[in-house]
Short mmCIF file of C-alpha atoms in Angstrom, two decimals:
data_model
loop_
_atom_site.label_atom_id
_atom_site.label_comp_id
_atom_site.label_asym_id
_atom_site.label_seq_id
_atom_site.Cartn_x
_atom_site.Cartn_y
_atom_site.Cartn_z
CA MET A 1 3.89 -15.66 74.17
CA ALA A 2 1.41 -12.76 74.73
CA ILE A 3 1.50 -11.99 70.98
CA VAL A 4 0.69 -15.65 70.11
CA LEU A 5 -2.23 -15.66 72.67
CA LEU A 6 -3.60 -12.39 71.32
CA ILE A 7 -3.60 -13.67 67.72
CA GLY A 8 -5.16 -16.91 68.81
CA LEU A 9 -7.86 -15.02 70.83
CA ALA A 10 -8.64 -12.86 67.79
CA TYR A 11 -9.23 -15.89 65.41
CA SER A 12 -11.00 -17.96 68.22
CA SER A 13 -13.49 -15.03 68.78
CA LEU A 14 -14.18 -14.70 65.06
CA LEU A 15 -14.70 -18.44 64.75
CA LEU A 16 -17.28 -18.36 67.57
CA TYR A 17 -18.92 -15.43 65.94
CA ALA A 18 -19.07 -17.33 62.68
CA ALA A 19 -20.79 -20.26 64.49
CA CYS A 20 -23.71 -17.94 65.41
CA GLY A 21 -25.48 -18.37 62.01
CA GLU A 22 -25.34 -18.02 58.25
CA GLY A 23 -25.43 -14.21 58.48
CA HIS A 24 -22.23 -14.19 60.59
CA ARG A 25 -20.01 -16.55 58.60
CA PHE A 26 -19.19 -14.37 55.66
CA SER A 27 -18.79 -11.34 57.94
CA ALA A 28 -16.34 -13.24 60.15
CA ALA A 29 -14.33 -14.59 57.13
CA LEU A 30 -14.10 -11.10 55.67
CA THR A 31 -12.94 -9.60 58.93
CA GLY A 32 -10.32 -12.34 59.31
CA LEU A 33 -8.97 -11.62 55.88
CA ALA A 34 -8.76 -7.84 56.53
CA ILE A 35 -6.94 -7.93 59.87
CA ASN A 36 -4.49 -10.64 58.87
CA TYR A 37 -1.82 -8.11 57.80
CA GLY A 38 -2.29 -6.31 61.05
CA LEU A 39 -1.91 -9.41 63.09
CA ARG A 40 1.18 -10.47 61.23
CA ARG A 41 2.77 -7.19 62.07
CA LEU A 42 2.38 -7.99 65.74
CA LEU A 43 5.14 -10.52 65.26
CA PHE A 44 7.80 -7.82 64.78
CA LEU A 45 7.15 -6.49 68.26
CA ASP A 46 8.85 -9.58 69.51
CA PRO A 47 12.66 -9.80 68.70
CA TRP A 48 12.51 -13.63 68.21
CA LEU A 49 9.25 -13.87 66.35
CA GLY A 50 10.13 -10.93 64.15
CA GLN A 51 13.15 -12.64 62.86
CA SER A 52 11.38 -16.02 62.31
CA GLU A 53 10.25 -16.61 58.74
CA LEU A 54 8.49 -19.76 60.05
CA ALA A 55 6.32 -17.67 62.37
CA TRP A 56 5.45 -15.33 59.46
CA TYR A 57 4.42 -18.08 57.05
CA THR A 58 2.65 -20.12 59.85
CA LEU A 59 0.41 -17.01 60.52
CA ILE A 60 -0.39 -16.88 56.74
CA ILE A 61 -1.42 -20.54 56.85
CA VAL A 62 -3.45 -19.98 60.06
CA ALA A 63 -5.39 -17.24 58.25
CA ASP A 64 -6.10 -19.74 55.37
CA VAL A 65 -7.21 -22.44 57.81
CA PHE A 66 -9.44 -20.09 59.59
CA VAL A 67 -11.42 -19.34 56.32
CA VAL A 68 -11.60 -22.98 55.55
CA LEU A 69 -13.00 -23.66 59.16
CA VAL A 70 -15.63 -20.94 58.63
CA PHE A 71 -16.58 -22.68 55.33
CA PHE A 72 -16.69 -26.06 57.12
CA LEU A 73 -19.15 -24.63 59.61
CA GLY A 74 -21.52 -24.20 56.72
CA THR A 75 -21.15 -27.83 55.51
CA VAL A 76 -21.85 -29.38 58.89
CA SER A 77 -24.89 -27.17 59.41
CA GLY A 78 -26.60 -28.99 56.57
CA ARG A 79 -26.25 -26.36 53.79
CA SER A 80 -23.48 -27.26 51.48
CA VAL A 81 -22.83 -25.58 48.12
CA PRO A 82 -26.15 -24.14 46.95
CA ALA A 83 -28.70 -25.02 44.18
CA ASP A 84 -27.31 -25.64 40.71
CA CYS A 85 -26.38 -22.45 38.94
CA VAL A 86 -24.50 -21.85 35.63
CA THR A 87 -22.24 -19.52 37.41
CA ASP A 88 -21.35 -22.14 39.95
CA TYR A 89 -20.44 -24.63 37.34
CA LEU A 90 -18.10 -21.95 35.62
CA VAL A 91 -16.44 -21.24 38.96
CA PHE A 92 -15.90 -24.98 39.52
CA ALA A 93 -14.40 -25.29 36.00
CA LEU A 94 -12.09 -22.38 36.84
CA LEU A 95 -11.05 -24.14 39.99
CA ALA A 96 -10.34 -27.38 38.09
CA LEU A 97 -8.43 -25.56 35.33
CA THR A 98 -6.27 -23.53 37.61
CA LEU A 99 -5.53 -26.45 39.92
CA GLY A 100 -4.47 -28.51 36.87
CA LEU A 101 -2.19 -25.79 35.61
CA ALA A 102 -0.69 -25.33 39.15
CA LEU A 103 0.00 -29.06 39.47
CA LEU A 104 0.96 -29.97 35.91
CA ASP A 105 2.54 -26.99 34.20
CA PRO A 106 6.27 -27.73 34.17
CA ARG A 107 7.36 -24.47 32.67
CA VAL A 108 7.35 -22.70 35.93
CA PRO A 109 8.94 -23.69 39.35
CA TRP A 110 6.38 -25.54 41.45
CA MET A 111 6.75 -23.21 44.38
CA VAL A 112 5.84 -20.20 42.14
CA ARG A 113 2.80 -22.14 40.80
CA PHE A 114 1.66 -23.01 44.31
CA ALA A 115 2.08 -19.49 45.66
CA HIS A 116 0.43 -17.98 42.66
CA TRP A 117 -2.53 -20.34 42.82
CA LYS A 118 -3.06 -19.61 46.47
CA GLU A 119 -2.92 -15.75 45.92
CA GLU A 120 -5.16 -15.71 42.88
CA TYR A 121 -7.47 -18.62 43.05
CA GLY A 122 -7.47 -19.92 46.58
CA CYS A 123 -9.76 -17.03 47.21
CA LEU A 124 -12.48 -18.85 45.16
CA ILE A 125 -13.49 -20.23 48.62
CA PHE A 126 -14.97 -16.85 49.31
CA TYR A 127 -17.35 -17.31 46.27
CA PHE A 128 -18.48 -20.75 47.64
CA LEU A 129 -18.69 -19.44 51.23
CA VAL A 130 -21.03 -16.61 50.17
CA ARG A 131 -23.15 -19.00 48.03
CA GLN A 132 -23.35 -21.40 51.00
CA CYS A 133 -24.61 -18.60 53.30
CA GLY A 134 -27.38 -17.72 50.77
CA THR A 135 -29.38 -14.53 51.24
CA ALA A 136 -28.05 -14.12 54.78
CA ALA A 137 -24.53 -13.21 53.35
CA GLY A 138 -23.92 -9.60 53.52
CA THR A 139 -26.77 -8.85 55.94
CA ARG A 140 -24.45 -8.79 59.02
CA TYR A 141 -22.32 -5.88 58.07
CA GLY A 142 -21.34 -4.64 61.60
CA LEU A 143 -17.90 -6.25 61.85
CA PRO A 144 -16.61 -5.19 58.45
CA LEU A 145 -17.92 -1.60 58.97
CA PHE A 146 -16.31 -1.56 62.39
CA LEU A 147 -13.09 -2.16 60.49
CA VAL A 148 -13.84 0.73 58.15
CA ILE A 149 -14.17 3.12 61.25
CA ALA A 150 -11.01 1.61 62.87
CA GLY A 151 -9.20 1.87 59.52
CA LEU A 152 -10.20 5.50 59.16
CA VAL A 153 -8.89 6.32 62.62
CA TRP A 154 -5.69 4.35 62.19
CA GLY A 155 -5.01 5.58 58.62
CA GLY A 156 -5.74 9.18 59.64
CA ILE A 157 -3.17 8.93 62.36
CA GLN A 158 -0.61 7.42 59.87
CA MET A 159 -1.27 10.26 57.44
CA VAL A 160 -0.74 13.01 59.99
CA ASP A 161 1.96 11.51 62.31
CA GLY A 162 3.53 8.91 60.07
CA PRO A 163 4.02 5.18 60.91
CA GLY A 164 3.31 4.17 64.46
CA MET A 165 5.30 1.65 66.65
CA LEU A 166 3.68 -1.40 65.08
CA ASP A 167 4.36 0.08 61.53
CA LEU A 168 7.91 0.91 62.21
CA ALA A 169 8.63 -2.59 63.55
CA TRP A 170 7.20 -4.00 60.30
CA ILE A 171 9.10 -1.49 58.08
CA GLU A 172 12.39 -2.13 59.87
CA SER A 173 11.94 -5.85 59.47
CA GLY A 174 12.80 -5.47 55.75
CA ARG A 175 9.51 -6.99 54.69
CA SER A 176 7.95 -3.74 53.76
CA VAL A 177 8.80 -1.95 50.45
CA LEU A 178 9.10 1.21 52.53
CA ALA A 179 12.30 -0.24 54.04
CA ARG A 180 14.01 0.17 50.63
CA GLY A 181 12.07 2.96 49.08
CA GLY A 182 14.79 5.55 49.38
CA ALA A 183 14.49 9.30 48.44
CA VAL A 184 13.09 8.48 45.06
CA GLY A 185 10.00 6.97 46.65
CA VAL A 186 8.26 3.74 46.29
CA THR A 187 6.66 3.38 42.89
CA GLY A 188 6.24 -0.44 42.90
CA ALA A 189 3.20 -2.53 43.45
CA HIS A 190 2.39 -1.34 46.98
CA GLY A 191 3.38 2.33 46.66
CA LEU A 192 3.02 2.81 50.43
CA GLY A 193 4.99 6.13 50.66
CA ASN A 194 8.30 7.86 50.92
CA LEU A 195 9.47 8.35 54.48
CA GLU A 196 12.48 10.38 53.42
CA ALA A 197 10.27 12.81 51.55
CA GLY A 198 8.07 13.00 54.64
CA TRP A 199 4.82 11.32 53.47
CA LEU A 200 2.93 8.09 53.81
CA ARG A 201 -0.11 6.76 52.05
CA PRO A 202 -2.27 5.38 54.87
CA TYR A 203 -2.92 1.70 54.98
CA ALA A 204 -4.11 1.08 58.53
CA PHE A 205 -3.88 -2.72 59.34
CA PHE A 206 -4.08 -3.62 55.73
CA GLY A 207 -1.17 -4.74 53.46
CA ASN A 208 -1.23 -1.49 51.56
CA GLY A 209 -3.47 1.47 50.67
CA THR A 210 -4.89 -0.43 47.63
CA ASP A 211 -6.27 -3.20 49.84
CA MET A 212 -7.57 -0.67 52.33
CA GLY A 213 -9.29 1.43 49.74
CA VAL A 214 -10.93 -1.42 47.81
CA PHE A 215 -12.11 -2.96 50.98
CA MET A 216 -13.84 0.33 51.84
CA ALA A 217 -15.30 0.50 48.38
CA PHE A 218 -16.72 -3.01 48.80
CA SER A 219 -18.05 -1.96 52.31
CA TRP A 220 -19.69 1.08 50.63
CA VAL A 221 -21.80 -1.33 48.55
CA LEU A 222 -22.66 -3.35 51.78
CA SER A 223 -23.65 -0.23 53.60
CA ARG A 224 -25.67 1.60 50.98
CA PRO A 225 -29.17 2.68 52.06
CA ARG A 226 -31.89 -0.05 51.26
CA PRO A 227 -35.58 -0.21 52.18
CA GLY A 228 -35.91 -0.12 56.04
CA GLY A 229 -36.78 2.01 58.96
CA VAL A 230 -35.66 5.67 59.16
CA VAL A 231 -32.94 4.88 61.71
CA GLU A 232 -31.39 2.12 59.61
CA ILE A 233 -31.41 4.33 56.49
CA LEU A 234 -29.68 7.11 58.36
CA VAL A 235 -27.11 4.74 59.89
CA ARG A 236 -26.40 3.18 56.50
CA THR A 237 -26.10 6.59 54.87
CA GLY A 238 -23.59 7.65 57.45
CA LEU A 239 -21.57 4.52 57.14
CA ALA A 240 -21.54 4.67 53.35
CA ALA A 241 -20.13 8.16 53.60
CA LEU A 242 -17.43 6.90 55.91
CA CYS A 243 -16.53 4.13 53.47
CA ALA A 244 -16.23 6.71 50.66
CA ALA A 245 -14.08 8.91 52.79
CA GLY A 246 -11.84 6.10 53.65
CA THR A 247 -11.41 5.10 50.02
CA VAL A 248 -10.34 8.80 49.20
CA LEU A 249 -8.11 8.90 52.28
CA THR A 250 -5.87 6.16 50.87
CA MET A 251 -4.53 8.53 48.14
CA VAL A 252 -4.43 5.52 45.77
CA ARG A 253 -5.78 6.32 42.35
CA PHE A 254 -6.75 2.67 41.65
CA THR A 255 -9.08 2.62 44.63
CA TRP A 256 -10.74 5.89 43.52
CA VAL A 257 -11.47 4.39 40.16
CA VAL A 258 -12.97 1.25 41.73
CA LEU A 259 -15.25 3.25 43.97
CA ALA A 260 -16.23 5.71 41.21
CA GLY A 261 -17.07 2.70 38.85
CA ALA A 262 -19.08 1.03 41.60
CA MET A 263 -21.02 4.23 42.29
CA LEU A 264 -21.70 4.80 38.58
CA GLY A 265 -22.73 1.31 37.89
CA SER A 266 -25.03 1.22 40.86
CA ILE A 267 -26.81 4.43 39.70
CA LEU A 268 -27.09 3.24 36.02
CA GLY A 269 -28.25 -0.33 37.17
CA ARG A 270 -31.29 1.23 38.88
CA LEU A 271 -32.30 3.40 35.89
CA ARG A 272 -34.81 1.62 33.54
CA SER A 273 -34.56 4.01 30.54
CA VAL A 274 -31.63 3.81 28.18
CA LEU A 275 -32.13 7.42 27.35
CA VAL A 276 -31.94 8.44 30.94
CA ARG A 277 -28.68 6.37 31.27
CA VAL A 278 -27.14 8.21 28.34
CA LEU A 279 -28.07 11.59 29.71
CA VAL A 280 -26.63 10.71 33.09
CA LEU A 281 -23.32 9.73 31.41
CA LEU A 282 -23.23 12.90 29.40
CA LEU A 283 -23.84 14.96 32.58
CA ILE A 284 -21.00 13.11 34.41
CA GLY A 285 -18.78 13.55 31.41
CA MET A 286 -19.43 17.38 31.41
CA VAL A 287 -18.32 17.48 35.11
CA CYS A 288 -15.38 15.08 34.82
CA VAL A 289 -13.63 16.56 31.67
CA PRO A 290 -13.03 20.03 33.19
CA SER A 291 -12.15 18.50 36.47
CA LEU A 292 -9.45 16.30 34.85
CA GLU A 293 -8.09 19.43 33.04
CA ALA A 294 -7.79 21.18 36.45
CA ILE A 295 -6.00 18.17 37.93
CA GLN A 296 -3.62 18.15 35.01
CA ALA A 297 -2.83 21.79 35.70
CA VAL A 298 -2.12 21.01 39.30
CA ALA A 299 -0.06 17.99 38.35
CA LEU A 300 2.29 20.11 36.18
CA ARG A 301 3.29 22.19 39.19
CA TRP A 302 4.18 19.08 41.22
CA GLU A 303 5.51 16.85 38.43
CA HIS A 304 9.17 16.78 39.55
CA THR A 305 8.66 16.66 43.33
CA HIS A 306 8.56 13.61 45.63
CA SER A 307 5.62 14.97 47.59
CA LEU A 308 2.34 13.14 48.23
CA VAL A 309 0.49 15.47 45.81
CA GLY A 310 3.13 14.79 43.17
CA ARG A 311 2.82 10.94 43.70
CA VAL A 312 -0.94 11.07 43.42
CA PHE A 313 -1.65 13.54 40.70
CA VAL A 314 1.12 12.85 38.16
CA THR A 315 1.16 9.93 35.87
CA GLY A 316 3.57 7.90 37.99
CA THR A 317 4.28 4.70 36.23
CA TYR A 318 1.08 4.69 34.19
CA LEU A 319 2.68 5.92 31.03
CA GLN A 320 5.41 3.19 31.28
CA ARG A 321 2.66 0.63 31.89
CA TRP A 322 0.88 1.63 28.75
CA HIS A 323 4.11 1.30 26.70
CA ALA A 324 4.62 -2.04 28.38
CA GLN A 325 1.17 -3.22 27.42
CA VAL A 326 1.74 -2.15 23.77
CA ALA A 327 5.03 -3.96 23.83
CA TRP A 328 3.30 -7.06 25.05
CA LEU A 329 0.72 -7.07 22.42
CA ASP A 330 3.50 -6.61 19.80
CA GLN A 331 5.27 -9.56 21.23
CA VAL A 332 2.16 -11.67 21.08
CA LEU A 333 1.68 -10.85 17.37
CA HIS A 334 5.05 -12.32 16.69
CA ASN A 335 4.34 -15.30 18.93
CA PRO A 336 0.64 -16.10 18.66
CA GLY A 337 1.07 -19.45 20.39
CA VAL A 338 1.02 -17.56 23.73
CA LEU A 339 -2.77 -16.97 23.15
CA LEU A 340 -3.23 -20.76 23.18
CA VAL A 341 -1.08 -21.89 26.00
CA GLY A 342 0.41 -18.79 27.69
CA TYR A 343 3.87 -18.73 29.20
CA GLY A 344 3.15 -21.07 31.96
CA PHE A 345 1.04 -20.86 35.15
CA GLY A 346 2.57 -18.08 37.36
CA ALA A 347 4.99 -17.00 34.65
CA SER A 348 3.26 -13.62 34.44
CA GLY A 349 5.71 -10.88 35.39
CA SER A 350 3.88 -9.91 38.55
CA ALA A 351 3.90 -13.46 39.86
CA MET A 352 7.49 -14.15 38.98
CA THR A 353 8.72 -10.88 40.23
CA LYS A 354 7.04 -11.46 43.61
CA PHE A 355 7.80 -15.17 44.08
CA ALA A 356 10.95 -15.79 42.06
CA PRO A 357 12.51 -12.35 41.26
CA GLU A 358 15.81 -13.83 40.28
CA GLN A 359 14.15 -15.74 37.39
CA SER A 360 11.71 -13.00 36.36
CA PRO A 361 11.91 -12.20 32.70
CA HIS A 362 10.80 -8.65 33.44
CA ALA A 363 13.58 -7.79 35.84
CA GLY A 364 14.24 -4.09 35.72
CA ASP A 365 11.29 -3.38 33.42
CA VAL A 366 8.00 -1.73 34.34
CA TYR A 367 5.54 -4.46 34.21
CA HIS A 368 2.30 -4.11 32.14
CA HIS A 369 0.00 -4.28 35.24
CA SER A 370 -2.91 -5.80 33.31
CA ARG A 371 -5.14 -8.53 34.72
CA ALA A 372 -6.19 -9.60 31.26
CA MET A 373 -2.61 -10.08 30.18
CA ASP A 374 -1.78 -11.90 33.29
CA LEU A 375 -4.58 -14.46 32.65
CA VAL A 376 -3.36 -15.04 29.12
CA GLU A 377 0.16 -15.45 30.21
CA ASP A 378 -0.89 -18.02 32.83
CA GLY A 379 -3.18 -20.20 30.64
CA GLY A 380 -3.85 -18.63 27.24
CA MET A 381 -7.15 -17.21 26.09
CA ALA A 382 -9.06 -20.19 27.63
CA LEU A 383 -8.39 -18.80 31.12
CA LEU A 384 -9.31 -15.22 30.18
CA VAL A 385 -12.49 -16.22 28.48
CA LEU A 386 -13.50 -18.37 31.48
CA VAL A 387 -13.02 -15.53 33.95
CA ILE A 388 -15.06 -13.18 31.71
CA ALA A 389 -17.80 -15.83 31.31
CA ILE A 390 -18.09 -16.09 35.04
CA LEU A 391 -18.33 -12.36 35.39
CA VAL A 392 -21.01 -12.10 32.60
CA SER A 393 -22.94 -15.03 34.00
CA ALA A 394 -23.06 -13.60 37.54
CA SER A 395 -24.23 -10.28 36.13
CA ARG A 396 -27.29 -11.80 34.27
CA GLY A 397 -30.80 -11.46 35.65
CA LYS A 398 -33.33 -8.52 36.04
CA GLY A 399 -34.61 -9.14 39.57
CA ARG A 400 -31.65 -8.15 41.53
CA ASP A 401 -31.93 -5.82 44.59
CA ALA A 402 -29.76 -2.80 45.43
CA LEU A 403 -27.19 -4.96 47.09
CA GLY A 404 -26.95 -7.48 44.32
CA GLN A 405 -26.75 -4.58 41.63
CA GLY A 406 -24.07 -2.84 43.70
CA MET A 407 -22.04 -6.01 43.82
CA VAL A 408 -22.29 -6.46 40.11
CA SER A 409 -21.05 -2.92 39.65
CA PHE A 410 -18.25 -3.33 42.03
CA ALA A 411 -17.04 -6.65 40.46
CA TRP A 412 -17.01 -5.01 36.88
CA SER A 413 -15.35 -1.87 38.26
CA LEU A 414 -12.63 -3.94 39.96
CA MET A 415 -12.03 -6.05 37.02
CA LEU A 416 -11.78 -3.21 34.49
CA ALA A 417 -9.57 -1.21 36.89
CA SER A 418 -7.32 -4.29 37.18
CA VAL A 419 -7.13 -4.81 33.33
CA PHE A 420 -6.08 -1.20 32.60
CA LEU A 421 -4.48 0.09 35.80
CA GLY A 422 -3.16 -2.98 37.56
CA GLY A 423 -3.79 -4.06 41.17
CA LYS A 424 -3.79 -7.60 42.57
CA SER A 425 -3.55 -9.26 45.99
CA VAL A 426 -5.23 -11.83 48.12
CA VAL A 427 -7.61 -9.25 49.51
CA LEU A 428 -8.64 -7.89 46.02
CA ALA A 429 -9.14 -11.44 44.78
CA ALA A 430 -11.35 -12.39 47.74
CA LEU A 431 -13.42 -9.26 47.43
CA PHE A 432 -13.92 -9.86 43.71
CA TRP A 433 -15.15 -13.48 44.27
CA SER A 434 -17.23 -12.39 47.25
CA ALA A 435 -18.99 -9.76 45.16
CA LEU A 436 -19.85 -12.29 42.42
CA GLY A 437 -21.24 -14.70 44.99
CA LEU A 438 -23.40 -11.98 46.57
CA ALA A 439 -24.57 -10.87 43.12
CA VAL A 440 -25.64 -14.48 42.21
CA ASN A 441 -27.32 -15.00 45.64
CA ARG A 442 -29.39 -11.78 45.30
CA ARG A 443 -30.44 -12.75 41.82
CA CYS A 444 -31.45 -16.23 42.78
CA THR A 445 -33.87 -14.92 45.46
CA VAL A 446 -36.05 -13.57 42.58
CA MET A 447 -35.47 -15.87 39.68
CA PRO A 448 -33.78 -19.22 39.03
CA CYS A 449 -30.16 -19.33 37.86
CA VAL A 450 -30.20 -20.20 34.25
#
């Protein structure tokens, strides 16, 4: 009962915080999303709740209802979905298309379609929530950045001392991939660690290190120094450094790429001269190429170990993913109809493997881990083109401030990393759509959406 009351108190407090104004709603929703995995692990401290699948799925639904209630607070306050914008219409079109596929596509079991829609496209509510909050969204950054600090502390303890009591209860429940990682190590979607080899990639209260790292990369954009007083600039600079440190701490290469891309895009976006942009890229290349060579030399020494260094600095499953992507393209060449209608909504290997592993056509294979290929498999080229069109539309405009430019860079970085390296979850999807909403908001303060 105490656990249920604690969870209820957490969501109730966030809901009250969200009611304080437009600047608080997005911050509250983002915080609720971030702590949901940690709250769910509390269930495993109770013998009865820990064995109850109903309790687990109920808490997932409670988290979804919480975000909907936060959105509802905006509708009753008199500001519904904002002024007309091309990007808004495109997002509405994506919402309609994916709902239609989830409801009507008979090629995939309906439970898989429902679960896949919720994980991938239910997060569109974050786009509309951000748009609803207008320019106030992203200004109240205290709560998310408190989570960054808490995540750094918790993650650092995990990295040094291994999983704590809460983590062990979760792992022993069988719901964590760590529970079945074995001596070979976990090389699946979460890649949390290898307890038998004595290492753990920290994830704090998030679902995994990828979620933790990308959340911190997103928070880095929120906390970047912007015009203000000396104290505010110093505080933001320190918080941005903490966010970057947290991203690196996760030891997940995908998160490093997302943060590096967001940083690079933010720098290039503020430069007006094309020549200067080219020179900056050349300078970065001159630094990165020797660095990659040095990393490769280190990797060769650790290639056949199960250590943390070996897991991070060797290719892992990336080479197999590349071969899987090439095989997928070859398969499409022999069956071009896939480009028109896909394989069915939720039929992508990642979705079927997660929600219906016994029916997955990719059982036993290394999946291609490509966001672009997932979109084509779900609904053909129309779905892929629509998502790209939304990304391009949200990126248009010249009057964007530092926050808006940073969010554009983050969204592009996350999308490109997902296309080539893989990486998907509710948290990643919510952060992607939040970034696009923030980018559109910051553009619309300077020029109309056209």
